mmCIF file with all atom_site columns, C-alpha atoms in Angstrom:
data_model
loop_
_atom_site.group_PDB
_atom_site.id
_atom_site.type_symbol
_atom_site.label_atom_id
_atom_site.label_alt_id
_atom_site.label_comp_id
_atom_site.label_asym_id
_atom_site.label_entity_id
_atom_site.label_seq_id
_atom_site.pdbx_PDB_ins_code
_atom_site.Cartn_x
_atom_site.Cartn_y
_atom_site.Cartn_z
_atom_site.occupancy
_atom_site.B_iso_or_equiv
_atom_site.pdbx_formal_charge
_atom_site.auth_seq_id
_atom_site.auth_comp_id
_atom_site.auth_asym_id
_atom_site.auth_atom_id
_atom_site.pdbx_PDB_model_num
ATOM 1   C CA . ALA A 1 1   ? 4.478   -3.040  18.003  1.00 0.00 ? 1   ALA A CA 1
ATOM 2   C CA . GLN A 1 2   ? 1.571   -3.351  15.655  1.00 0.00 ? 2   GLN A CA 1
ATOM 3   C CA . SER A 1 3   ? 1.031   -6.132  13.150  1.00 0.00 ? 3   SER A CA 1
ATOM 4   C CA . VAL A 1 4   ? -1.676  -7.347  10.818  1.00 0.00 ? 4   VAL A CA 1
ATOM 5   C CA . THR A 1 5   ? -2.597  -10.835 9.635   1.00 0.00 ? 5   THR A CA 1
ATOM 6   C CA . GLN A 1 6   ? -4.829  -11.606 6.699   1.00 0.00 ? 6   GLN A CA 1
ATOM 7   C CA . LEU A 1 7   ? -6.249  -15.096 6.843   1.00 0.00 ? 7   LEU A CA 1
ATOM 8   C CA . GLY A 1 8   ? -6.208  -16.756 3.452   1.00 0.00 ? 8   GLY A CA 1
ATOM 9   C CA . SER A 1 9   ? -3.957  -15.662 0.626   1.00 0.00 ? 9   SER A CA 1
ATOM 10  C CA . HIS A 1 10  ? -6.666  -16.633 -1.864  1.00 0.00 ? 10  HIS A CA 1
ATOM 11  C CA . VAL A 1 11  ? -10.456 -16.506 -1.585  1.00 0.00 ? 11  VAL A CA 1
ATOM 12  C CA . SER A 1 12  ? -12.798 -17.696 -4.316  1.00 0.00 ? 12  SER A CA 1
ATOM 13  C CA . VAL A 1 13  ? -16.511 -16.891 -4.436  1.00 0.00 ? 13  VAL A CA 1
ATOM 14  C CA . SER A 1 14  ? -19.262 -17.167 -7.001  1.00 0.00 ? 14  SER A CA 1
ATOM 15  C CA . GLU A 1 15  ? -20.778 -14.065 -8.513  1.00 0.00 ? 15  GLU A CA 1
ATOM 16  C CA . GLY A 1 16  ? -23.615 -12.915 -6.268  1.00 0.00 ? 16  GLY A CA 1
ATOM 17  C CA . ALA A 1 17  ? -22.248 -14.683 -3.186  1.00 0.00 ? 17  ALA A CA 1
ATOM 18  C CA . LEU A 1 18  ? -21.099 -13.081 0.049   1.00 0.00 ? 18  LEU A CA 1
ATOM 19  C CA . VAL A 1 19  ? -17.519 -11.840 0.156   1.00 0.00 ? 19  VAL A CA 1
ATOM 20  C CA . LEU A 1 20  ? -15.692 -12.191 3.483   1.00 0.00 ? 20  LEU A CA 1
ATOM 21  C CA . LEU A 1 21  ? -12.019 -11.283 3.755   1.00 0.00 ? 21  LEU A CA 1
ATOM 22  C CA . ARG A 1 22  ? -10.494 -11.709 7.193   1.00 0.00 ? 22  ARG A CA 1
ATOM 23  C CA . CYS A 1 23  ? -8.080  -9.400  8.942   1.00 0.00 ? 23  CYS A CA 1
ATOM 24  C CA . ASN A 1 24  ? -6.744  -9.540  12.493  1.00 0.00 ? 24  ASN A CA 1
ATOM 25  C CA . TYR A 1 25  ? -4.473  -6.944  13.983  1.00 0.00 ? 25  TYR A CA 1
ATOM 26  C CA . SER A 1 26  ? -2.230  -6.489  16.967  1.00 0.00 ? 26  SER A CA 1
ATOM 27  C CA . SER A 1 27  ? -1.746  -3.112  18.572  1.00 0.00 ? 27  SER A CA 1
ATOM 28  C CA . SER A 1 28  ? -1.016  -1.929  22.087  1.00 0.00 ? 28  SER A CA 1
ATOM 29  C CA . VAL A 1 29  ? -2.968  1.291   21.561  1.00 0.00 ? 29  VAL A CA 1
ATOM 30  C CA . PRO A 1 30  ? -6.182  2.033   19.656  1.00 0.00 ? 30  PRO A CA 1
ATOM 31  C CA . PRO A 1 31  ? -5.385  1.491   15.992  1.00 0.00 ? 31  PRO A CA 1
ATOM 32  C CA . TYR A 1 32  ? -6.480  3.081   12.801  1.00 0.00 ? 32  TYR A CA 1
ATOM 33  C CA . LEU A 1 33  ? -7.466  0.371   10.326  1.00 0.00 ? 33  LEU A CA 1
ATOM 34  C CA . PHE A 1 34  ? -7.683  0.422   6.557   1.00 0.00 ? 34  PHE A CA 1
ATOM 35  C CA . TRP A 1 35  ? -8.654  -1.773  3.648   1.00 0.00 ? 35  TRP A CA 1
ATOM 36  C CA . TYR A 1 36  ? -7.091  -1.101  0.278   1.00 0.00 ? 36  TYR A CA 1
ATOM 37  C CA . VAL A 1 37  ? -7.811  -2.724  -3.082  1.00 0.00 ? 37  VAL A CA 1
ATOM 38  C CA . GLN A 1 38  ? -5.337  -3.271  -5.891  1.00 0.00 ? 38  GLN A CA 1
ATOM 39  C CA . TYR A 1 39  ? -6.619  -4.049  -9.371  1.00 0.00 ? 39  TYR A CA 1
ATOM 40  C CA . PRO A 1 40  ? -4.218  -5.703  -11.832 1.00 0.00 ? 40  PRO A CA 1
ATOM 41  C CA . ASN A 1 41  ? -1.358  -3.455  -12.895 1.00 0.00 ? 41  ASN A CA 1
ATOM 42  C CA . GLN A 1 42  ? -2.551  -0.572  -10.719 1.00 0.00 ? 42  GLN A CA 1
ATOM 43  C CA . GLY A 1 43  ? -1.625  1.047   -7.447  1.00 0.00 ? 43  GLY A CA 1
ATOM 44  C CA . LEU A 1 44  ? -3.545  0.543   -4.226  1.00 0.00 ? 44  LEU A CA 1
ATOM 45  C CA . GLN A 1 45  ? -6.655  2.579   -3.554  1.00 0.00 ? 45  GLN A CA 1
ATOM 46  C CA . LEU A 1 46  ? -8.521  3.059   -0.313  1.00 0.00 ? 46  LEU A CA 1
ATOM 47  C CA . LEU A 1 47  ? -11.741 1.080   0.145   1.00 0.00 ? 47  LEU A CA 1
ATOM 48  C CA . LEU A 1 48  ? -12.558 2.200   3.684   1.00 0.00 ? 48  LEU A CA 1
ATOM 49  C CA . LYS A 1 49  ? -11.009 3.157   7.002   1.00 0.00 ? 49  LYS A CA 1
ATOM 50  C CA . TYR A 1 50  ? -11.777 3.039   10.704  1.00 0.00 ? 50  TYR A CA 1
ATOM 51  C CA . THR A 1 51  ? -10.473 5.779   12.961  1.00 0.00 ? 51  THR A CA 1
ATOM 52  C CA . THR A 1 52  ? -12.843 6.281   15.888  1.00 0.00 ? 52  THR A CA 1
ATOM 53  C CA . GLY A 1 53  ? -16.584 6.238   16.461  1.00 0.00 ? 53  GLY A CA 1
ATOM 54  C CA . ALA A 1 54  ? -18.960 3.892   14.671  1.00 0.00 ? 54  ALA A CA 1
ATOM 55  C CA . THR A 1 55  ? -17.474 0.426   14.444  1.00 0.00 ? 55  THR A CA 1
ATOM 56  C CA . LEU A 1 56  ? -19.275 -0.497  11.227  1.00 0.00 ? 56  LEU A CA 1
ATOM 57  C CA . VAL A 1 57  ? -17.605 1.346   8.397   1.00 0.00 ? 57  VAL A CA 1
ATOM 58  C CA . LYS A 1 58  ? -18.994 1.614   4.887   1.00 0.00 ? 58  LYS A CA 1
ATOM 59  C CA . GLY A 1 59  ? -16.718 2.059   1.912   1.00 0.00 ? 59  GLY A CA 1
ATOM 60  C CA . ILE A 1 60  ? -16.811 2.278   -1.821  1.00 0.00 ? 60  ILE A CA 1
ATOM 61  C CA . ASN A 1 61  ? -18.273 -0.328  -4.181  1.00 0.00 ? 61  ASN A CA 1
ATOM 62  C CA . GLY A 1 62  ? -20.617 -1.758  -1.542  1.00 0.00 ? 62  GLY A CA 1
ATOM 63  C CA . PHE A 1 63  ? -17.894 -2.958  0.833   1.00 0.00 ? 63  PHE A CA 1
ATOM 64  C CA . GLU A 1 64  ? -18.066 -2.584  4.576   1.00 0.00 ? 64  GLU A CA 1
ATOM 65  C CA . ALA A 1 65  ? -15.977 -3.652  7.568   1.00 0.00 ? 65  ALA A CA 1
ATOM 66  C CA . GLU A 1 66  ? -16.618 -3.951  11.260  1.00 0.00 ? 66  GLU A CA 1
ATOM 67  C CA . PHE A 1 67  ? -14.071 -3.119  13.934  1.00 0.00 ? 67  PHE A CA 1
ATOM 68  C CA . LYS A 1 68  ? -14.306 -5.644  16.764  1.00 0.00 ? 68  LYS A CA 1
ATOM 69  C CA . LYS A 1 69  ? -11.954 -4.701  19.556  1.00 0.00 ? 69  LYS A CA 1
ATOM 70  C CA . SER A 1 70  ? -12.639 -7.842  21.592  1.00 0.00 ? 70  SER A CA 1
ATOM 71  C CA . GLU A 1 71  ? -11.661 -10.011 18.652  1.00 0.00 ? 71  GLU A CA 1
ATOM 72  C CA . THR A 1 72  ? -8.954  -7.646  17.331  1.00 0.00 ? 72  THR A CA 1
ATOM 73  C CA . SER A 1 73  ? -10.535 -8.044  13.922  1.00 0.00 ? 73  SER A CA 1
ATOM 74  C CA . PHE A 1 74  ? -11.492 -5.852  10.996  1.00 0.00 ? 74  PHE A CA 1
ATOM 75  C CA . HIS A 1 75  ? -13.061 -8.212  8.466   1.00 0.00 ? 75  HIS A CA 1
ATOM 76  C CA . LEU A 1 76  ? -14.178 -6.916  5.072   1.00 0.00 ? 76  LEU A CA 1
ATOM 77  C CA . THR A 1 77  ? -17.536 -7.965  3.644   1.00 0.00 ? 77  THR A CA 1
ATOM 78  C CA . LYS A 1 78  ? -19.736 -7.391  0.633   1.00 0.00 ? 78  LYS A CA 1
ATOM 79  C CA . PRO A 1 79  ? -23.190 -8.972  0.388   1.00 0.00 ? 79  PRO A CA 1
ATOM 80  C CA . SER A 1 80  ? -23.021 -9.824  -3.306  1.00 0.00 ? 80  SER A CA 1
ATOM 81  C CA . ALA A 1 81  ? -19.816 -10.302 -5.287  1.00 0.00 ? 81  ALA A CA 1
ATOM 82  C CA . HIS A 1 82  ? -19.436 -8.883  -8.750  1.00 0.00 ? 82  HIS A CA 1
ATOM 83  C CA . MET A 1 83  ? -16.933 -9.949  -11.380 1.00 0.00 ? 83  MET A CA 1
ATOM 84  C CA . SER A 1 84  ? -15.338 -6.516  -11.143 1.00 0.00 ? 84  SER A CA 1
ATOM 85  C CA . ASP A 1 85  ? -14.441 -7.173  -7.469  1.00 0.00 ? 85  ASP A CA 1
ATOM 86  C CA . ALA A 1 86  ? -11.704 -9.587  -8.511  1.00 0.00 ? 86  ALA A CA 1
ATOM 87  C CA . ALA A 1 87  ? -8.533  -7.989  -7.170  1.00 0.00 ? 87  ALA A CA 1
ATOM 88  C CA . GLU A 1 88  ? -5.941  -8.084  -4.402  1.00 0.00 ? 88  GLU A CA 1
ATOM 89  C CA . TYR A 1 89  ? -7.113  -6.730  -1.047  1.00 0.00 ? 89  TYR A CA 1
ATOM 90  C CA . PHE A 1 90  ? -4.834  -5.411  1.676   1.00 0.00 ? 90  PHE A CA 1
ATOM 91  C CA . CYS A 1 91  ? -5.646  -4.761  5.303   1.00 0.00 ? 91  CYS A CA 1
ATOM 92  C CA . ALA A 1 92  ? -3.457  -2.190  7.048   1.00 0.00 ? 92  ALA A CA 1
ATOM 93  C CA . VAL A 1 93  ? -2.997  -0.960  10.602  1.00 0.00 ? 93  VAL A CA 1
ATOM 94  C CA . SER A 1 94  ? -1.525  2.294   11.788  1.00 0.00 ? 94  SER A CA 1
ATOM 95  C CA . VAL A 1 95  ? -1.019  3.967   15.111  1.00 0.00 ? 95  VAL A CA 1
ATOM 96  C CA . GLN A 1 96  ? -0.808  7.751   15.201  1.00 0.00 ? 96  GLN A CA 1
ATOM 97  C CA . GLY A 1 97  ? 2.771   8.830   14.740  1.00 0.00 ? 97  GLY A CA 1
ATOM 98  C CA . PHE A 1 98  ? 3.999   5.480   13.500  1.00 0.00 ? 98  PHE A CA 1
ATOM 99  C CA . LYS A 1 99  ? 4.208   3.870   10.100  1.00 0.00 ? 99  LYS A CA 1
ATOM 100 C CA . THR A 1 100 ? 1.428   1.903   8.467   1.00 0.00 ? 100 THR A CA 1
ATOM 101 C CA . ILE A 1 101 ? 1.823   -1.867  8.348   1.00 0.00 ? 101 ILE A CA 1
ATOM 102 C CA . PHE A 1 102 ? 0.205   -3.735  5.478   1.00 0.00 ? 102 PHE A CA 1
ATOM 103 C CA . GLY A 1 103 ? -0.966  -7.326  5.565   1.00 0.00 ? 103 GLY A CA 1
ATOM 104 C CA . ALA A 1 104 ? 0.258   -9.854  3.028   1.00 0.00 ? 104 ALA A CA 1
ATOM 105 C CA . GLY A 1 105 ? -2.833  -9.415  0.884   1.00 0.00 ? 105 GLY A CA 1
ATOM 106 C CA . THR A 1 106 ? -5.752  -11.648 -0.119  1.00 0.00 ? 106 THR A CA 1
ATOM 107 C CA . ARG A 1 107 ? -6.443  -12.364 -3.754  1.00 0.00 ? 107 ARG A CA 1
ATOM 108 C CA . LEU A 1 108 ? -10.185 -12.471 -4.437  1.00 0.00 ? 108 LEU A CA 1
ATOM 109 C CA . PHE A 1 109 ? -11.389 -14.595 -7.347  1.00 0.00 ? 109 PHE A CA 1
ATOM 110 C CA . VAL A 1 110 ? -14.992 -14.262 -8.549  1.00 0.00 ? 110 VAL A CA 1
ATOM 111 C CA . LYS A 1 111 ? -16.446 -17.126 -10.550 1.00 0.00 ? 111 LYS A CA 1
ATOM 112 C CA . ALA A 1 112 ? -19.222 -16.606 -13.070 1.00 0.00 ? 112 ALA A CA 1
ATOM 113 C CA . ASP B 2 1   ? -5.751  15.178  -13.015 1.00 0.00 ? 1   ASP B CA 1
ATOM 114 C CA . THR B 2 2   ? -3.407  12.481  -11.651 1.00 0.00 ? 2   THR B CA 1
ATOM 115 C CA . ALA B 2 3   ? -2.865  12.747  -7.894  1.00 0.00 ? 3   ALA B CA 1
ATOM 116 C CA . VAL B 2 4   ? 0.326   10.687  -7.581  1.00 0.00 ? 4   VAL B CA 1
ATOM 117 C CA . SER B 2 5   ? 2.315   10.069  -10.720 1.00 0.00 ? 5   SER B CA 1
ATOM 118 C CA . GLN B 2 6   ? 5.425   7.998   -11.333 1.00 0.00 ? 6   GLN B CA 1
ATOM 119 C CA . THR B 2 7   ? 7.802   7.754   -14.247 1.00 0.00 ? 7   THR B CA 1
ATOM 120 C CA . PRO B 2 8   ? 8.663   5.537   -15.918 1.00 0.00 ? 8   PRO B CA 1
ATOM 121 C CA . LYS B 2 9   ? 5.909   2.920   -15.743 1.00 0.00 ? 9   LYS B CA 1
ATOM 122 C CA . TYR B 2 10  ? 8.222   0.197   -16.999 1.00 0.00 ? 10  TYR B CA 1
ATOM 123 C CA . LEU B 2 11  ? 11.980  -0.041  -16.643 1.00 0.00 ? 11  LEU B CA 1
ATOM 124 C CA . VAL B 2 12  ? 14.045  -2.854  -18.107 1.00 0.00 ? 12  VAL B CA 1
ATOM 125 C CA . THR B 2 13  ? 17.772  -2.743  -17.501 1.00 0.00 ? 13  THR B CA 1
ATOM 126 C CA . GLN B 2 14  ? 20.823  -4.906  -17.024 1.00 0.00 ? 14  GLN B CA 1
ATOM 127 C CA . MET B 2 15  ? 22.608  -5.856  -13.843 1.00 0.00 ? 15  MET B CA 1
ATOM 128 C CA . GLY B 2 16  ? 25.103  -3.294  -12.678 1.00 0.00 ? 16  GLY B CA 1
ATOM 129 C CA . ASN B 2 17  ? 23.332  -0.312  -14.194 1.00 0.00 ? 17  ASN B CA 1
ATOM 130 C CA . ASP B 2 18  ? 22.082  2.741   -12.259 1.00 0.00 ? 18  ASP B CA 1
ATOM 131 C CA . LYS B 2 19  ? 18.495  3.917   -12.672 1.00 0.00 ? 19  LYS B CA 1
ATOM 132 C CA . SER B 2 20  ? 16.087  6.451   -11.191 1.00 0.00 ? 20  SER B CA 1
ATOM 133 C CA . ILE B 2 21  ? 12.335  6.526   -10.666 1.00 0.00 ? 21  ILE B CA 1
ATOM 134 C CA . LYS B 2 22  ? 10.535  9.819   -10.229 1.00 0.00 ? 22  LYS B CA 1
ATOM 135 C CA . CYS B 2 23  ? 7.398   10.542  -8.216  1.00 0.00 ? 23  CYS B CA 1
ATOM 136 C CA . GLU B 2 24  ? 5.249   13.639  -7.953  1.00 0.00 ? 24  GLU B CA 1
ATOM 137 C CA . GLN B 2 25  ? 2.073   14.331  -5.979  1.00 0.00 ? 25  GLN B CA 1
ATOM 138 C CA . ASN B 2 26  ? -0.271  17.275  -6.513  1.00 0.00 ? 26  ASN B CA 1
ATOM 139 C CA . LEU B 2 27  ? -2.378  16.702  -3.391  1.00 0.00 ? 27  LEU B CA 1
ATOM 140 C CA . GLY B 2 28  ? -0.495  19.127  -1.172  1.00 0.00 ? 28  GLY B CA 1
ATOM 141 C CA . HIS B 2 29  ? 0.454   16.281  1.174   1.00 0.00 ? 29  HIS B CA 1
ATOM 142 C CA . ASP B 2 30  ? 3.328   16.538  3.627   1.00 0.00 ? 30  ASP B CA 1
ATOM 143 C CA . THR B 2 31  ? 4.432   12.886  3.589   1.00 0.00 ? 31  THR B CA 1
ATOM 144 C CA . MET B 2 32  ? 5.630   10.644  0.782   1.00 0.00 ? 32  MET B CA 1
ATOM 145 C CA . TYR B 2 33  ? 6.687   6.997   0.693   1.00 0.00 ? 33  TYR B CA 1
ATOM 146 C CA . TRP B 2 34  ? 8.439   4.398   -1.419  1.00 0.00 ? 34  TRP B CA 1
ATOM 147 C CA . TYR B 2 35  ? 7.232   0.805   -1.294  1.00 0.00 ? 35  TYR B CA 1
ATOM 148 C CA . LYS B 2 36  ? 8.542   -2.338  -2.960  1.00 0.00 ? 36  LYS B CA 1
ATOM 149 C CA . GLN B 2 37  ? 6.041   -5.016  -4.002  1.00 0.00 ? 37  GLN B CA 1
ATOM 150 C CA . ASP B 2 38  ? 7.482   -8.416  -4.799  1.00 0.00 ? 38  ASP B CA 1
ATOM 151 C CA . SER B 2 39  ? 6.091   -11.101 -7.084  1.00 0.00 ? 39  SER B CA 1
ATOM 152 C CA . LYS B 2 40  ? 3.929   -12.468 -4.246  1.00 0.00 ? 40  LYS B CA 1
ATOM 153 C CA . LYS B 2 41  ? 2.319   -9.045  -3.821  1.00 0.00 ? 41  LYS B CA 1
ATOM 154 C CA . PHE B 2 42  ? 3.980   -8.450  -0.454  1.00 0.00 ? 42  PHE B CA 1
ATOM 155 C CA . LEU B 2 43  ? 4.245   -4.707  0.137   1.00 0.00 ? 43  LEU B CA 1
ATOM 156 C CA . LYS B 2 44  ? 7.300   -3.490  2.014   1.00 0.00 ? 44  LYS B CA 1
ATOM 157 C CA . ILE B 2 45  ? 7.945   0.100   3.000   1.00 0.00 ? 45  ILE B CA 1
ATOM 158 C CA . MET B 2 46  ? 11.383  1.347   2.066   1.00 0.00 ? 46  MET B CA 1
ATOM 159 C CA . PHE B 2 47  ? 11.467  5.061   2.869   1.00 0.00 ? 47  PHE B CA 1
ATOM 160 C CA . SER B 2 48  ? 9.254   7.869   4.047   1.00 0.00 ? 48  SER B CA 1
ATOM 161 C CA . TYR B 2 49  ? 9.799   11.604  3.886   1.00 0.00 ? 49  TYR B CA 1
ATOM 162 C CA . ASN B 2 50  ? 7.923   14.320  5.714   1.00 0.00 ? 50  ASN B CA 1
ATOM 163 C CA . ASN B 2 51  ? 8.394   17.847  4.377   1.00 0.00 ? 51  ASN B CA 1
ATOM 164 C CA . LYS B 2 52  ? 11.607  16.789  2.635   1.00 0.00 ? 52  LYS B CA 1
ATOM 165 C CA . GLU B 2 53  ? 13.026  15.123  5.742   1.00 0.00 ? 53  GLU B CA 1
ATOM 166 C CA . LEU B 2 54  ? 13.707  11.390  5.932   1.00 0.00 ? 54  LEU B CA 1
ATOM 167 C CA . ILE B 2 55  ? 11.635  9.848   8.717   1.00 0.00 ? 55  ILE B CA 1
ATOM 168 C CA . ILE B 2 56  ? 11.523  6.154   7.844   1.00 0.00 ? 56  ILE B CA 1
ATOM 169 C CA . ASN B 2 57  ? 14.507  4.274   6.500   1.00 0.00 ? 57  ASN B CA 1
ATOM 170 C CA . GLU B 2 58  ? 13.869  0.550   6.599   1.00 0.00 ? 58  GLU B CA 1
ATOM 171 C CA . THR B 2 59  ? 16.505  -2.124  6.152   1.00 0.00 ? 59  THR B CA 1
ATOM 172 C CA . VAL B 2 60  ? 17.239  -1.365  2.534   1.00 0.00 ? 60  VAL B CA 1
ATOM 173 C CA . PRO B 2 61  ? 20.615  -1.786  0.785   1.00 0.00 ? 61  PRO B CA 1
ATOM 174 C CA . ASN B 2 62  ? 22.468  1.503   0.592   1.00 0.00 ? 62  ASN B CA 1
ATOM 175 C CA . ARG B 2 63  ? 22.407  1.125   -3.196  1.00 0.00 ? 63  ARG B CA 1
ATOM 176 C CA . PHE B 2 64  ? 18.935  2.676   -2.853  1.00 0.00 ? 64  PHE B CA 1
ATOM 177 C CA . SER B 2 65  ? 18.979  6.404   -2.241  1.00 0.00 ? 65  SER B CA 1
ATOM 178 C CA . PRO B 2 66  ? 15.863  8.540   -2.035  1.00 0.00 ? 66  PRO B CA 1
ATOM 179 C CA . LYS B 2 67  ? 15.856  12.254  -2.687  1.00 0.00 ? 67  LYS B CA 1
ATOM 180 C CA . SER B 2 68  ? 13.154  14.793  -1.994  1.00 0.00 ? 68  SER B CA 1
ATOM 181 C CA . PRO B 2 69  ? 13.853  18.156  -3.647  1.00 0.00 ? 69  PRO B CA 1
ATOM 182 C CA . ASP B 2 70  ? 10.558  19.525  -2.325  1.00 0.00 ? 70  ASP B CA 1
ATOM 183 C CA . LYS B 2 71  ? 7.561   18.066  -0.554  1.00 0.00 ? 71  LYS B CA 1
ATOM 184 C CA . ALA B 2 72  ? 5.755   17.339  -3.818  1.00 0.00 ? 72  ALA B CA 1
ATOM 185 C CA . HIS B 2 73  ? 8.540   15.168  -5.228  1.00 0.00 ? 73  HIS B CA 1
ATOM 186 C CA . LEU B 2 74  ? 10.283  12.024  -4.047  1.00 0.00 ? 74  LEU B CA 1
ATOM 187 C CA . ASN B 2 75  ? 12.710  10.276  -6.342  1.00 0.00 ? 75  ASN B CA 1
ATOM 188 C CA . LEU B 2 76  ? 14.418  6.916   -5.949  1.00 0.00 ? 76  LEU B CA 1
ATOM 189 C CA . HIS B 2 77  ? 17.869  6.248   -7.311  1.00 0.00 ? 77  HIS B CA 1
ATOM 190 C CA . ILE B 2 78  ? 19.231  2.727   -7.461  1.00 0.00 ? 78  ILE B CA 1
ATOM 191 C CA . ASN B 2 79  ? 22.912  1.980   -8.027  1.00 0.00 ? 79  ASN B CA 1
ATOM 192 C CA . SER B 2 80  ? 24.462  -1.249  -9.254  1.00 0.00 ? 80  SER B CA 1
ATOM 193 C CA . LEU B 2 81  ? 21.173  -2.966  -9.955  1.00 0.00 ? 81  LEU B CA 1
ATOM 194 C CA . GLU B 2 82  ? 20.844  -6.644  -9.041  1.00 0.00 ? 82  GLU B CA 1
ATOM 195 C CA . LEU B 2 83  ? 18.447  -9.369  -10.173 1.00 0.00 ? 83  LEU B CA 1
ATOM 196 C CA . GLY B 2 84  ? 16.726  -9.276  -6.776  1.00 0.00 ? 84  GLY B CA 1
ATOM 197 C CA . ASP B 2 85  ? 15.775  -5.646  -7.305  1.00 0.00 ? 85  ASP B CA 1
ATOM 198 C CA . SER B 2 86  ? 13.206  -6.729  -9.878  1.00 0.00 ? 86  SER B CA 1
ATOM 199 C CA . ALA B 2 87  ? 9.827   -5.733  -8.454  1.00 0.00 ? 87  ALA B CA 1
ATOM 200 C CA . VAL B 2 88  ? 7.110   -3.127  -8.699  1.00 0.00 ? 88  VAL B CA 1
ATOM 201 C CA . TYR B 2 89  ? 7.958   0.081   -6.878  1.00 0.00 ? 89  TYR B CA 1
ATOM 202 C CA . PHE B 2 90  ? 5.137   2.266   -5.616  1.00 0.00 ? 90  PHE B CA 1
ATOM 203 C CA . CYS B 2 91  ? 5.245   5.845   -4.541  1.00 0.00 ? 91  CYS B CA 1
ATOM 204 C CA . ALA B 2 92  ? 2.535   7.043   -2.151  1.00 0.00 ? 92  ALA B CA 1
ATOM 205 C CA . SER B 2 93  ? 1.624   10.161  -0.237  1.00 0.00 ? 93  SER B CA 1
ATOM 206 C CA . SER B 2 94  ? -0.470  11.030  2.796   1.00 0.00 ? 94  SER B CA 1
ATOM 207 C CA . GLN B 2 95  ? -1.638  14.238  4.396   1.00 0.00 ? 95  GLN B CA 1
ATOM 208 C CA . ARG B 2 96  ? 0.677   13.761  7.359   1.00 0.00 ? 96  ARG B CA 1
ATOM 209 C CA . THR B 2 97  ? 2.778   11.035  8.943   1.00 0.00 ? 97  THR B CA 1
ATOM 210 C CA . GLY B 2 98  ? 1.186   8.052   10.600  1.00 0.00 ? 98  GLY B CA 1
ATOM 211 C CA . ALA B 2 99  ? -2.463  7.096   10.681  1.00 0.00 ? 99  ALA B CA 1
ATOM 212 C CA . TYR B 2 100 ? -3.622  8.765   7.499   1.00 0.00 ? 100 TYR B CA 1
ATOM 213 C CA . GLU B 2 101 ? -4.832  7.133   4.329   1.00 0.00 ? 101 GLU B CA 1
ATOM 214 C CA . GLN B 2 102 ? -2.234  6.839   1.632   1.00 0.00 ? 102 GLN B CA 1
ATOM 215 C CA . TYR B 2 103 ? -2.640  7.644   -2.028  1.00 0.00 ? 103 TYR B CA 1
ATOM 216 C CA . PHE B 2 104 ? -0.635  5.413   -4.334  1.00 0.00 ? 104 PHE B CA 1
ATOM 217 C CA . GLY B 2 105 ? 0.911   6.003   -7.703  1.00 0.00 ? 105 GLY B CA 1
ATOM 218 C CA . PRO B 2 106 ? 0.442   3.516   -10.558 1.00 0.00 ? 106 PRO B CA 1
ATOM 219 C CA . GLY B 2 107 ? 3.745   1.794   -9.891  1.00 0.00 ? 107 GLY B CA 1
ATOM 220 C CA . THR B 2 108 ? 6.992   1.268   -11.788 1.00 0.00 ? 108 THR B CA 1
ATOM 221 C CA . ARG B 2 109 ? 7.737   -2.282  -12.866 1.00 0.00 ? 109 ARG B CA 1
ATOM 222 C CA . LEU B 2 110 ? 11.498  -2.740  -12.731 1.00 0.00 ? 110 LEU B CA 1
ATOM 223 C CA . THR B 2 111 ? 12.991  -5.741  -14.481 1.00 0.00 ? 111 THR B CA 1
ATOM 224 C CA . VAL B 2 112 ? 16.705  -6.426  -14.095 1.00 0.00 ? 112 VAL B CA 1
ATOM 225 C CA . THR B 2 113 ? 18.211  -8.886  -16.578 1.00 0.00 ? 113 THR B CA 1
#
């Protein structure tokens, strides 16, 4: 069965600093991996996804994530944080034909 | 044009009442979902329908009953509301079942007093 773990329920960075949100997954078959963002009082929206092919995936708003099979990780990064990045971020794993499992979420705070 | 819409956005009601939340998607997707998000932001899948057929039915009290009149609509009816039902409920859709990105509605904040 697949599962996903997000390390750190809260992450705080200064504006302009590197953003690193950690996600580890467990899956017995090649997974599809997603990062979603949820702004206050809104639904989730897709940031990026990994299906097959290139392991470095670029998404919206300058975010990217790298699929590392050996480490079973799919960490989300952004070189320079902006105040508007403050939100809740969810990592999710899915295996074709099965449901999508969401992580517990990481709240990103950006300090001025 | 809104892709996934839900009504109402806010719902305040008393214990014991029955309420419904409606969801519509105009993306032409085959699969729709209901999620419950608690106060700690944990997102739990409740139900999933594919072409009007129930395919996922998690451990949810039978007071919750989903209905899909067609593949563009998925409604959620809740009987005998309890305090613990207070949460934000999200509808979502995806092209097909499984490993496809999901498109979420804006959520319905249910408060049971």
